[in-house]
mmCIF file of C-alpha atoms in Angstrom:
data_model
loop_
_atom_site.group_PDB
_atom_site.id
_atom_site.type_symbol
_atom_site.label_atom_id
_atom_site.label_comp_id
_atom_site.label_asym_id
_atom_site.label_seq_id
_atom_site.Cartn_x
_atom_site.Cartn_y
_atom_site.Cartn_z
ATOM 1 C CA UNK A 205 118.034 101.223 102.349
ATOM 2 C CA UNK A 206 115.576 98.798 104.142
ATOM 3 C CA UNK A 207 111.932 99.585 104.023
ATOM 4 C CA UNK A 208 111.908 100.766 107.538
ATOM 5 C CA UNK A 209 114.829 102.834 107.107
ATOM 6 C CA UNK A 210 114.526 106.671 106.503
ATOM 7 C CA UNK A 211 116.969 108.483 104.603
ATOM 8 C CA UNK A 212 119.172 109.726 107.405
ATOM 9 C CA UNK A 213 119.529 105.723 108.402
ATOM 10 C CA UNK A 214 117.462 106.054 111.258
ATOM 11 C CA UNK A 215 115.323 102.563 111.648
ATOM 12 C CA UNK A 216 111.354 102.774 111.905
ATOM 13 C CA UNK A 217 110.493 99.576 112.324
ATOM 14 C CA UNK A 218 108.568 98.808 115.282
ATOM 15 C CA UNK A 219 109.965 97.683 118.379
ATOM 16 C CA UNK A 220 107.139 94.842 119.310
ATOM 17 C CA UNK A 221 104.257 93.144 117.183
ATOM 18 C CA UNK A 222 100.816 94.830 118.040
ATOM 19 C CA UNK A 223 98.597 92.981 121.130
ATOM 20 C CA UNK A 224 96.506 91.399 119.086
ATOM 21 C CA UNK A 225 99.269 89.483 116.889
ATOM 22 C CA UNK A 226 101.600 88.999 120.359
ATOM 23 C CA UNK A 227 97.941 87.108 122.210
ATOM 24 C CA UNK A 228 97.597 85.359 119.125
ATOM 25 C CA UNK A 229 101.327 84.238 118.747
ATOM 26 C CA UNK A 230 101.697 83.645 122.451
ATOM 27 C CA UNK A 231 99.271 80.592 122.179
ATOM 28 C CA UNK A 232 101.186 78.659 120.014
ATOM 29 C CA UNK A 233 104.459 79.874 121.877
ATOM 30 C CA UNK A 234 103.726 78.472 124.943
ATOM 31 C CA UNK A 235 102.687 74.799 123.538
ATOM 32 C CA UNK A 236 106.339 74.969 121.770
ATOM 33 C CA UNK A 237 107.651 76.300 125.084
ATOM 34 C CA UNK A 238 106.233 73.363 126.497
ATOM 35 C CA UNK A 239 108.318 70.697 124.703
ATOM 36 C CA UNK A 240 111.379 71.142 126.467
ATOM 37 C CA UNK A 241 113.142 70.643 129.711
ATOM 38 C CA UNK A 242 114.586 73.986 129.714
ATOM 39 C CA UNK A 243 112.432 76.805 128.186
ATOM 40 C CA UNK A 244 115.167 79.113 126.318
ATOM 41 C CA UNK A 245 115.804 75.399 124.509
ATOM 42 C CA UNK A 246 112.418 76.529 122.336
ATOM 43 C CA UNK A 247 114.188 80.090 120.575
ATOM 44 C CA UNK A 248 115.117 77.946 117.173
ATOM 45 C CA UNK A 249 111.446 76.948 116.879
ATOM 46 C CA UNK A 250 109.892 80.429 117.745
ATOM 47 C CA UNK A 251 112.370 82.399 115.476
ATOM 48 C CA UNK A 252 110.460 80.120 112.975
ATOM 49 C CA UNK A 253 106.969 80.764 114.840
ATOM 50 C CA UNK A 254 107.864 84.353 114.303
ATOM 51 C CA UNK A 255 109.409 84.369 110.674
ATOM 52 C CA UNK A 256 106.166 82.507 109.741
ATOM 53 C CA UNK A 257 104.192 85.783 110.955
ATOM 54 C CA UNK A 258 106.269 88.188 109.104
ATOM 55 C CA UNK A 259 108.341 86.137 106.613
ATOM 56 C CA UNK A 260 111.425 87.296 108.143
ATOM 57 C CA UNK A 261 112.689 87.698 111.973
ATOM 58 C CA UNK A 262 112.519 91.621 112.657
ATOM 59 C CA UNK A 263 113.026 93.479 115.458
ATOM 60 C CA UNK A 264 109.383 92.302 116.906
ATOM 61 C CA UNK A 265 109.985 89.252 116.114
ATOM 62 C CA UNK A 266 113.271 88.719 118.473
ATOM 63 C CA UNK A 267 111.293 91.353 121.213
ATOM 64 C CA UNK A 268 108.649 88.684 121.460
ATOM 65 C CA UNK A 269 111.230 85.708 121.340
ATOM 66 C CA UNK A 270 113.199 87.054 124.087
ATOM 67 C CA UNK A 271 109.702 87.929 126.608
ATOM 68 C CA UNK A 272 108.593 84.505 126.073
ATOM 69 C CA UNK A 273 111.475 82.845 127.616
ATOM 70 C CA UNK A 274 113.134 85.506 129.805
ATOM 71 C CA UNK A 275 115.939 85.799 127.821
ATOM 72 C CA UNK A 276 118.159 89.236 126.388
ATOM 73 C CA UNK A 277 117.134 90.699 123.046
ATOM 74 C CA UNK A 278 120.725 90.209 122.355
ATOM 75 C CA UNK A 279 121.021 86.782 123.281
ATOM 76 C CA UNK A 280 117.689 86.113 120.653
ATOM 77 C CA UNK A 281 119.690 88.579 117.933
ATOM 78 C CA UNK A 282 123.064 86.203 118.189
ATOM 79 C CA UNK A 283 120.898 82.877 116.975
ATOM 80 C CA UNK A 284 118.778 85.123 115.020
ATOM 81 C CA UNK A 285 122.048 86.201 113.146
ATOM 82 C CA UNK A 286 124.058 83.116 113.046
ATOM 83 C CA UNK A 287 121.849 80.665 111.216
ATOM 84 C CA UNK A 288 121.097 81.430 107.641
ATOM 85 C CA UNK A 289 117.464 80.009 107.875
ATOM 86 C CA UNK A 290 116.435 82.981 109.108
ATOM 87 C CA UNK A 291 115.842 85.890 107.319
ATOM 88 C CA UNK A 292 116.972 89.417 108.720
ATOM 89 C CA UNK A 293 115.008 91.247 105.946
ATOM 90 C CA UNK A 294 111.697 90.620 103.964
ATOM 91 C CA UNK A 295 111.714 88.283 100.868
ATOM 92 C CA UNK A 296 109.892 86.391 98.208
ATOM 93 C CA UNK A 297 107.062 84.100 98.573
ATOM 94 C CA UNK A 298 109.444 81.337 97.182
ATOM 95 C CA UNK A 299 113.022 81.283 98.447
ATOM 96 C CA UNK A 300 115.067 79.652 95.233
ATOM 97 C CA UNK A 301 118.659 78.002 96.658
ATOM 98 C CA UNK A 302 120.775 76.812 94.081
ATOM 99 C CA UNK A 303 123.297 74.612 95.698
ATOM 100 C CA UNK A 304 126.759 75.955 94.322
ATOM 101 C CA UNK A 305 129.115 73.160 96.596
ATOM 102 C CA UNK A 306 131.829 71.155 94.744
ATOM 103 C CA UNK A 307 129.585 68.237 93.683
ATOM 104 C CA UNK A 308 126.751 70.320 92.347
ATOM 105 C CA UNK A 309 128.639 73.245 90.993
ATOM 106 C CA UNK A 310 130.904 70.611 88.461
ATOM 107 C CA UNK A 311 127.794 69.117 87.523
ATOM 108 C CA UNK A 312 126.456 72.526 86.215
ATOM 109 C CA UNK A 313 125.237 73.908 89.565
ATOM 110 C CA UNK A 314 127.290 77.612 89.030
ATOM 111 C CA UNK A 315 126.069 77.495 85.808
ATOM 112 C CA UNK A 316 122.226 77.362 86.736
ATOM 113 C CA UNK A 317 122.998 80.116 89.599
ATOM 114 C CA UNK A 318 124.613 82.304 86.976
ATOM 115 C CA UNK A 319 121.057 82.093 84.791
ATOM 116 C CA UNK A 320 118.679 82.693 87.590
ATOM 117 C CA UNK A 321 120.564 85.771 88.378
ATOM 118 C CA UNK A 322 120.751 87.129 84.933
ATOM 119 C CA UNK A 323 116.772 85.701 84.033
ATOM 120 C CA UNK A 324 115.065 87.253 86.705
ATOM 121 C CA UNK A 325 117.549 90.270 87.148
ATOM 122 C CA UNK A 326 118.853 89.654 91.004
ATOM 123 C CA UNK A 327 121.621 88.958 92.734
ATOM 124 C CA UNK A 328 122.356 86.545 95.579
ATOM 125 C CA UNK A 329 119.756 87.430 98.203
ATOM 126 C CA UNK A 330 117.745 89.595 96.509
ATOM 127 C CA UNK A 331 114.282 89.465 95.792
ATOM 128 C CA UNK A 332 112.448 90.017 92.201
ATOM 129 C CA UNK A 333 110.507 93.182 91.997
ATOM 130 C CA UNK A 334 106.928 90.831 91.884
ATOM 131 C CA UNK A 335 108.050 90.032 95.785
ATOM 132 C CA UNK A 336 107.502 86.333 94.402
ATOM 133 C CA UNK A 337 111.132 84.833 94.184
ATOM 134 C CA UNK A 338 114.239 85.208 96.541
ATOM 135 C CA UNK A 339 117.433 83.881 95.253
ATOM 136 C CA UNK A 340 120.206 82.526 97.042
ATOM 137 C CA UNK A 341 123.325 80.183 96.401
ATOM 138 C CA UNK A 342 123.467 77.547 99.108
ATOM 139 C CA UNK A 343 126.619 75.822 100.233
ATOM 140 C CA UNK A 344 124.828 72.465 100.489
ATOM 141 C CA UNK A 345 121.060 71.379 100.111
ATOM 142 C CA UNK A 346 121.906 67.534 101.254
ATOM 143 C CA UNK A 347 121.476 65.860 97.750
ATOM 144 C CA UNK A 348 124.323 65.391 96.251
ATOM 145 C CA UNK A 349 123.067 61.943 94.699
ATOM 146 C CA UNK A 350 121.071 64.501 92.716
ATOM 147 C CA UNK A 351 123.242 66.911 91.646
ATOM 148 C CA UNK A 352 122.865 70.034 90.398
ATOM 149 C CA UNK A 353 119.921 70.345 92.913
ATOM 150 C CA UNK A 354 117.714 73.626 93.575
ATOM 151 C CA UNK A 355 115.547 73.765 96.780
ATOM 152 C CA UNK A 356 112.439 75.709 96.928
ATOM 153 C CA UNK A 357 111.329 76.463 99.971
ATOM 154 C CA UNK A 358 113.554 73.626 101.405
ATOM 155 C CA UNK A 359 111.678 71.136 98.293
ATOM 156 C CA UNK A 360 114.043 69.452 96.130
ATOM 157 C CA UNK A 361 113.795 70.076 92.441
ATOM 158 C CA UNK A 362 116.874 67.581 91.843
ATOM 159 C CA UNK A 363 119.063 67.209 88.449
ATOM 160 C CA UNK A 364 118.291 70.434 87.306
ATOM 161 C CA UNK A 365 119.431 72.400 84.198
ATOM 162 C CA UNK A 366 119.569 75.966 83.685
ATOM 163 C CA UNK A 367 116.553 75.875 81.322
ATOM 164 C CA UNK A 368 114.514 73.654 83.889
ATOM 165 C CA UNK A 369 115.305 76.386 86.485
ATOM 166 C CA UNK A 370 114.340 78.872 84.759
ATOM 167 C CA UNK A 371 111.155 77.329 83.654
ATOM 168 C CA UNK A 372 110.653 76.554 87.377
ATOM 169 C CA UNK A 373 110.997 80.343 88.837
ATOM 170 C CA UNK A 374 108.625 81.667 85.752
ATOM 171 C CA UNK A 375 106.041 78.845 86.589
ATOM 172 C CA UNK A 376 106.088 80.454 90.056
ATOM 173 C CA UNK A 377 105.984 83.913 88.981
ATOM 174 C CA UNK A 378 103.033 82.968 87.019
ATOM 175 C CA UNK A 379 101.122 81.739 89.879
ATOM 176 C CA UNK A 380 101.253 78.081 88.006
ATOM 177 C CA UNK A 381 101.009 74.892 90.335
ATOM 178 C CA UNK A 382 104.762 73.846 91.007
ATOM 179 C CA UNK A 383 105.771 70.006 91.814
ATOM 180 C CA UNK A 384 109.211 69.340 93.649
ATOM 181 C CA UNK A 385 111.144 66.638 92.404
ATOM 182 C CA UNK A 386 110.235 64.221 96.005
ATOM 183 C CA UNK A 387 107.792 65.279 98.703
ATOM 184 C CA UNK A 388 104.917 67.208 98.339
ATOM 185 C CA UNK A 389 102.901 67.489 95.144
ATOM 186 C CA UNK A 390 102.977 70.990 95.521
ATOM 187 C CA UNK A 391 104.793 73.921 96.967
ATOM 188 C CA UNK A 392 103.903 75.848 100.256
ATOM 189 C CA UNK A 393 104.966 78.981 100.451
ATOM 190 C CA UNK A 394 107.582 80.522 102.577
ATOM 191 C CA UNK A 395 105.592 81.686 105.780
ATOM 192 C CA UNK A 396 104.225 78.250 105.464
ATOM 193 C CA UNK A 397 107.035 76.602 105.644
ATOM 194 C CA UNK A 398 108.316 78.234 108.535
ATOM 195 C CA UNK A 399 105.791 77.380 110.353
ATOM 196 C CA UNK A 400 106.191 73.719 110.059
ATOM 197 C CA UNK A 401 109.490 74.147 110.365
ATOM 198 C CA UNK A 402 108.355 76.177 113.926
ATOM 199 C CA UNK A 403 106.680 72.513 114.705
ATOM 200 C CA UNK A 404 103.325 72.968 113.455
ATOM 201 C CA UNK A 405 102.888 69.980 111.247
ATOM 202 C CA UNK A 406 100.889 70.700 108.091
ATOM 203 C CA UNK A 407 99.940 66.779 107.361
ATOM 204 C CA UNK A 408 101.688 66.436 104.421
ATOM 205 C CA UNK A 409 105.129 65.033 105.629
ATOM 206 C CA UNK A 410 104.141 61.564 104.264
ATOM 207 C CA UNK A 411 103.495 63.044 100.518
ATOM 208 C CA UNK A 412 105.228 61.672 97.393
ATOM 209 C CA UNK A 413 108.787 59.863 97.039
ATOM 210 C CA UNK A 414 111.173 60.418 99.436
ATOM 211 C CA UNK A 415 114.009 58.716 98.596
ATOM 212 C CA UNK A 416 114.415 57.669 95.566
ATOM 213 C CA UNK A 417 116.631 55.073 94.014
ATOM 214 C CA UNK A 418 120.052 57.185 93.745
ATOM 215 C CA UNK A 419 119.612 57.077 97.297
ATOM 216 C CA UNK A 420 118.846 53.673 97.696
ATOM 217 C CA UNK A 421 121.525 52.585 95.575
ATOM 218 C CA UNK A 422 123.981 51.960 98.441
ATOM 219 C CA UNK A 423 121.239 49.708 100.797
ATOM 220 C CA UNK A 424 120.317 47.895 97.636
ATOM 221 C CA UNK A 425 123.860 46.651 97.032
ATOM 222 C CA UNK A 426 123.962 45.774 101.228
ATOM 223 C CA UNK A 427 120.944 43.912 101.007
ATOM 224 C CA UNK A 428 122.116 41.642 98.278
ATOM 225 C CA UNK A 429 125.670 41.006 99.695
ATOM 226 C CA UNK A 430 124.371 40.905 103.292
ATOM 227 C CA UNK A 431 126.106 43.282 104.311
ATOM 228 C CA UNK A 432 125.649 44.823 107.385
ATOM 229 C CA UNK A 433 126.477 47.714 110.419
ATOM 230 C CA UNK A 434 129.172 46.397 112.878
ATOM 231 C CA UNK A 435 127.355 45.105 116.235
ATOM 232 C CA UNK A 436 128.102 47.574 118.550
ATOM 233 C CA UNK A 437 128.613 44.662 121.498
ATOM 234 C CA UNK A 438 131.974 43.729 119.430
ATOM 235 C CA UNK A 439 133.578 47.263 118.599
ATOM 236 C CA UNK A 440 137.387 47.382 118.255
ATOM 237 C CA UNK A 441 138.764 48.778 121.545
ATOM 238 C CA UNK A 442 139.479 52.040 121.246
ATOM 239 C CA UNK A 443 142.760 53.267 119.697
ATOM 240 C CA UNK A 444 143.272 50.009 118.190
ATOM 241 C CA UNK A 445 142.304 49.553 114.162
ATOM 242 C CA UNK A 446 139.854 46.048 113.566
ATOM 243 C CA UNK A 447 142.766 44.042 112.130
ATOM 244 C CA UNK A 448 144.835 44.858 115.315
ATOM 245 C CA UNK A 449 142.185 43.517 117.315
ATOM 246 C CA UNK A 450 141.616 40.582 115.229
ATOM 247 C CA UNK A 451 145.187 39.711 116.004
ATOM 248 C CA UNK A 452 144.828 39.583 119.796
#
């Protein structure tokens, strides 16, 4: 039962934020609004304006979504619902996402899942009873150079064990400063995050490593055979292969 729920199943939560959090709000909607040709182009970034306000997209949330740009409340709902960056209930200050894909889950990524589940007593999207850490398995988190990767609050914490994750998650419990592998030398938290991703930058963007040499691995080993991307005045026609059109 959801904390707006009443026994019977009826739902309690409100319908719209309160006037002073929808004048506040509509500010920094309308600069986002502002950034595109069309304004209904804007709902991915205020779903995040919105999720930073709450730390999740409830029914408000979408209300406001769909006055700012004229649009159905179940036209916001079917984004709302469809991409698993937003959250349809509240969570932890820290969203943990173990990436459990082929790559990472041979290189011990199901493993470290399986031990964040049983160490901090949650399954896959729940929430630890501190409110601190949300746990989820993620299909991909874009690092496979890195594998077994964990993001935190879309951070990288790359080649990760299950006694580093669980280290990691009881630092945060703990209130205990937490570096990510690249990026940041620290860890925003989950309303903060949403807001950048919203496109409110924070100024930290240009912190720490970002890609480190696994990832440069490939460029390194074009730069020293001089290798380089096909000119795109010369392409193969199309439907023919390059050594067909070498033979012409």
């Amino acid at each position: 039962m959801s904390e707006h729920s009443t026994p019977d199943g009826a739902d309690t939560a409100p319908d719209r934020f309160p006037d002073e959090v929808v004048a506040r709000l509509e500010q920094d909607a309308k600069e986002l609004i502002s950034r595109y040709p069309r304004e209904r182009s804007a709902l991915l970034p205020l779903l995040h304006l919105v999720q930073a306000e709450e730390g999740h997209v409830s029914r408000a949330g979408m209300r406001f979504c769909a006055d700012q740009l004229g649009i159905t409340l179940a036209e916001v709902n079917a984004v709302a619902t469809f991409y698993t960056m937003y959250r349809r209930r509240p969570g932890g200050d820290y969203q943990v996402g173990v990436c459990t894909n082929t790559l990472c889950a041979v290189m011990g990524g199901d493993e470290i899942f399986a031990a964040l589940k049983e160490h901090l007593g949650v399954g896959n999207g729940e929430t630890t009873e501190d409110g601190t850490v949300t746990l989820e398995h993620v299909e991909c988190n874009a690092a496979c150079d890195f594998a077994p990767v964990v993001m935190v609050n879309w951070e990288f914490f790359d080649n990760q064990t299950p006694e580093s994750a669980k280290r990691m998650v009881d630092d945060l419990r703990l209130g205990k400063d937490v570096a990510p592998t690249r990026g940041p030398s620290s860890l925003c938290t989950w309303k903060q995050a949403s807001r950048v991703l919203a496109g409110f930058e924070d100024g930290r963007a240009d912190e720490g490593v970002q890609a480190a040499a696994p990832s440069l691995a490939g460029l390194r080993l074009a730069q020293r055979r001089g290798w380089s991307a096909p000119d795109p005045a010369h392409l193969p026609a199309p439907g023919t292969t390059q050594g067909e059109e070498g033979a012409k």
